[in-house]
XYZ file of N, CA, C and O in Angstrom:
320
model
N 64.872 98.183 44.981
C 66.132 98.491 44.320
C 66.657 97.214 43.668
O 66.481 96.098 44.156
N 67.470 97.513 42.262
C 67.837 96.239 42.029
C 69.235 96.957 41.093
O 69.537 98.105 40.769
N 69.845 95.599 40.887
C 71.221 95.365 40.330
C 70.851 96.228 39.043
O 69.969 96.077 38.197
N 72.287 97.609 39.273
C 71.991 97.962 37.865
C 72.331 97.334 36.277
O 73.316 96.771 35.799
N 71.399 97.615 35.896
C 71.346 96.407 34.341
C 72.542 95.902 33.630
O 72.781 94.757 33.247
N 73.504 97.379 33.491
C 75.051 97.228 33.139
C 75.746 96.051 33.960
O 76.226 95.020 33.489
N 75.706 96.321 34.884
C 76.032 95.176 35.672
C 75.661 93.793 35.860
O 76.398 92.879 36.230
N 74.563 93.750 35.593
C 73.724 92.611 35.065
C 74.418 92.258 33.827
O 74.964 91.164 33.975
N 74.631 92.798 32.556
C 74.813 92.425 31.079
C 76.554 92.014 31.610
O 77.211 91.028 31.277
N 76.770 92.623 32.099
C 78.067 92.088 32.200
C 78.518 90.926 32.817
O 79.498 90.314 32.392
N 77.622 90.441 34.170
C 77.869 89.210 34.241
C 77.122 88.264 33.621
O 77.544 87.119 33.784
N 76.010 88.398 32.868
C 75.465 87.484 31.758
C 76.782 87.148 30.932
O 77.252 86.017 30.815
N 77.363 88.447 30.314
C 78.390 88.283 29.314
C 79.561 87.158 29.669
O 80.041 86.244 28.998
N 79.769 87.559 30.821
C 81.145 86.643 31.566
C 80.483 85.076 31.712
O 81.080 84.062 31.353
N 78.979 85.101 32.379
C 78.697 83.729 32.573
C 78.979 82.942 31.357
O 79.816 82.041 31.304
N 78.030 83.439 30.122
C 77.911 83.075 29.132
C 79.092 82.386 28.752
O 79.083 81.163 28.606
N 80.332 83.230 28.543
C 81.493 83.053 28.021
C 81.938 81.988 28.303
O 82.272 81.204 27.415
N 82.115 81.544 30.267
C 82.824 80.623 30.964
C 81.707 79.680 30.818
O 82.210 79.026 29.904
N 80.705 79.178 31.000
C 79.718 78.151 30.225
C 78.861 77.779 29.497
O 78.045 76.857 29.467
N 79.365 79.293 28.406
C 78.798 78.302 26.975
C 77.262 77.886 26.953
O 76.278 78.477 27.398
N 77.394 76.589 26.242
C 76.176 76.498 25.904
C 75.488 75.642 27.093
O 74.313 75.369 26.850
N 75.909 75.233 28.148
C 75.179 74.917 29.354
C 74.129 76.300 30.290
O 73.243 76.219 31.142
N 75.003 77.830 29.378
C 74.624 78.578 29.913
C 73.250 78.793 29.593
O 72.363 79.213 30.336
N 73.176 78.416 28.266
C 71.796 78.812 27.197
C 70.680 77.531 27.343
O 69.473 77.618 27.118
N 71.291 76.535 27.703
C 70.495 75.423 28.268
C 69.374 75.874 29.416
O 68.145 75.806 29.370
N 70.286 76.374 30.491
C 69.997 76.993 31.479
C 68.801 78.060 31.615
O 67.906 78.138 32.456
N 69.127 78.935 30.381
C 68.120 80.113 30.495
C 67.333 79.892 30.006
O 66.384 80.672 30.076
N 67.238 78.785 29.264
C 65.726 78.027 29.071
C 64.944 78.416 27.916
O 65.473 78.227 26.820
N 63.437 79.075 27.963
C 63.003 79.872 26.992
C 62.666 80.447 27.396
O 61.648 80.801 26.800
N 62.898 81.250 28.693
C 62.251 82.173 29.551
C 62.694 83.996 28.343
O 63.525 84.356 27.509
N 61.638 84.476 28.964
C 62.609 85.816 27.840
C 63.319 86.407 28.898
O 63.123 86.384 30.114
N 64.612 87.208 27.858
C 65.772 87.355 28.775
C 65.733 88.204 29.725
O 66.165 88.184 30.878
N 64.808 89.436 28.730
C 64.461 90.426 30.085
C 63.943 90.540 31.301
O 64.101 91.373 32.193
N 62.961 89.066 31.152
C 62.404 88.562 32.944
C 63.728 88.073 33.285
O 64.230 88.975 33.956
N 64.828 86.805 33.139
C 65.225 86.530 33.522
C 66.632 87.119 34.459
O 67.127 86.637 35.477
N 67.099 88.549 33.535
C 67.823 89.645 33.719
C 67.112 90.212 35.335
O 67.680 90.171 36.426
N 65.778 90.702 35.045
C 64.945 91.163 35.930
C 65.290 90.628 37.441
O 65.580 91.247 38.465
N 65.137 89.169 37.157
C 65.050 88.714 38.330
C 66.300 88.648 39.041
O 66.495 89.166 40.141
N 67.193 87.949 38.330
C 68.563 88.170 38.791
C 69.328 89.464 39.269
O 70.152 89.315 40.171
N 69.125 90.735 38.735
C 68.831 91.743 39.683
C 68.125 92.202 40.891
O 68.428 93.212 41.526
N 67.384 91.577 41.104
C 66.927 91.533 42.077
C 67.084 90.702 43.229
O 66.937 91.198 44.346
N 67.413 89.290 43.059
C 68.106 88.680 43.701
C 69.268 89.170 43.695
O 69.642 89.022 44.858
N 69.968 89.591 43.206
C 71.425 90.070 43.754
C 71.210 91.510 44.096
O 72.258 92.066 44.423
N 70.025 92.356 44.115
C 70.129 93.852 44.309
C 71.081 94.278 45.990
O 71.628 95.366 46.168
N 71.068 93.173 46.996
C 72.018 93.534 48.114
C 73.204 93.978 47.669
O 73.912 94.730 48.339
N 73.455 93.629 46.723
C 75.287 93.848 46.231
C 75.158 94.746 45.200
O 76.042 94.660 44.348
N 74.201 95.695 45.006
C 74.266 96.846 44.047
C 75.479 97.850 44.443
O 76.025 98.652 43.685
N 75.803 97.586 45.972
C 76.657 99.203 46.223
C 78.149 98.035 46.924
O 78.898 98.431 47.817
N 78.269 96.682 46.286
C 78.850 95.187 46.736
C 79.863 95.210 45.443
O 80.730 94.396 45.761
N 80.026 95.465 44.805
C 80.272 94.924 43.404
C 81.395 94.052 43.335
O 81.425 92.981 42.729
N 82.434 94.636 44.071
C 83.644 93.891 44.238
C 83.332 92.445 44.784
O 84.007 91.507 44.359
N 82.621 92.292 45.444
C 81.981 90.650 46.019
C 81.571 90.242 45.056
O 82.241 89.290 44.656
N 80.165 90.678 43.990
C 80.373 89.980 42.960
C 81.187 89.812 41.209
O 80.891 89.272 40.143
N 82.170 90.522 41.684
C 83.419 90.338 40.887
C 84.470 88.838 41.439
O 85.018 88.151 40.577
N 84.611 88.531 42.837
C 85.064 87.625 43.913
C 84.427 86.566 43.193
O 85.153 85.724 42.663
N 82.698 86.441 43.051
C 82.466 85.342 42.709
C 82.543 84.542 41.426
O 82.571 83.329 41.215
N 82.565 85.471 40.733
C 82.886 85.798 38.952
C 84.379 84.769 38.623
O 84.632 83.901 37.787
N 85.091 85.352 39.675
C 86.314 84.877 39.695
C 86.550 83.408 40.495
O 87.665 82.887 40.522
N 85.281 82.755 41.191
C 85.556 81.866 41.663
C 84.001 80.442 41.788
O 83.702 79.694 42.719
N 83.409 80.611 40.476
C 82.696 79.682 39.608
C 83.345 78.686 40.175
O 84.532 78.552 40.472
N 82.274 77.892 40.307
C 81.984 76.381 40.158
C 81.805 75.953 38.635
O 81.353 76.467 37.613
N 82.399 74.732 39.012
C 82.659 74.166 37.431
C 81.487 74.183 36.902
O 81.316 74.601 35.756
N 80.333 73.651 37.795
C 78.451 73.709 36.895
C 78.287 75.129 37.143
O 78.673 76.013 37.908
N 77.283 74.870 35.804
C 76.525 76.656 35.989
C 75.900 77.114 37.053
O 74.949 76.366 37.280
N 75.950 77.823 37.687
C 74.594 78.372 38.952
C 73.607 78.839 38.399
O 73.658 79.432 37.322
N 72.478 78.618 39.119
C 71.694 79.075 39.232
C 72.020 80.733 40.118
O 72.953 80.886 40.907
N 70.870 81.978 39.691
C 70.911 82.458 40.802
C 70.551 82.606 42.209
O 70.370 83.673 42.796
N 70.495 81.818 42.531
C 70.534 81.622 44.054
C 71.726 80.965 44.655
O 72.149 81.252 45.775
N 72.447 79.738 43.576
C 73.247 79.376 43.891
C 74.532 80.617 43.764
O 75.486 80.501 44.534
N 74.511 81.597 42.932
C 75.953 82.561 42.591
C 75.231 83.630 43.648
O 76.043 84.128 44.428
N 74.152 83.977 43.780
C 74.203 84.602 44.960
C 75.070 83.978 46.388
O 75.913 84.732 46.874
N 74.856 82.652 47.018
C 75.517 81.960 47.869
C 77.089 82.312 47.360
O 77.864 83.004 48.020
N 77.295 81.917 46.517
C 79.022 82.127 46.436
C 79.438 83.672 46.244
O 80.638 83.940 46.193
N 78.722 84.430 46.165
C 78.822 85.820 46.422
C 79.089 86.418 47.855
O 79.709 87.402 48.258
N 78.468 85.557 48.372
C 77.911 86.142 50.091
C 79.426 84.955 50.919
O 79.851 85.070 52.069
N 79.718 84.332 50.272
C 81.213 83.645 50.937
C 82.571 84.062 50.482
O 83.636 83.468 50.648
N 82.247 85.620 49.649
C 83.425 86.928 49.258
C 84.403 86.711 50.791
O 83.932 86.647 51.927
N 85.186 86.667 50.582
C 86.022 87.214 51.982
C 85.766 88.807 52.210
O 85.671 89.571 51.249
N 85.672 89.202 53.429
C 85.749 90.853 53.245
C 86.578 91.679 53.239
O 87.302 91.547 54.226
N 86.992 92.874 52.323
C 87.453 93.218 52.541
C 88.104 94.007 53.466
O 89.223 94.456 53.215
């Protein structure tokens, strides 16, 4: 199971926004659709989570994450 894609494009969209061109640095030359891929999947725990990763959305570190690193700040959501 993995992060549905909408959900995916949307926090691409937001990352993007809040860092720019460190974001595009970042994604390298990988193509986007592996990189989408994967990041769904690493975050697929929080497919039925969303509000946690909305929490983290809202609480970025000034550098870009990686995903593993925005997974970690996902998983330190307070619960509801």
């Amino acid at each position: 199971m993995s992060l549905p894609a909408e959900a995916i494009d949307r926090l691409f969209s937001r990352l993007n926004a809040v860092y720019g061109a460190a974001w595009d640095r970042q994604m390298g030359n990988a193509p986007l659709a592996d990189v989408k891929s994967a990041w769904g999947h690493e975050l697929s725990w929080f497919s039925d989570k969303l509000g946690t990763l909305a929490w983290a959305l809202e609480n970025l570190p000034e550098r870009c994450p990686n995903v593993i690193e925005f997974k970690f700040l996902a998983r330190r959501a307070p619960v509801p």
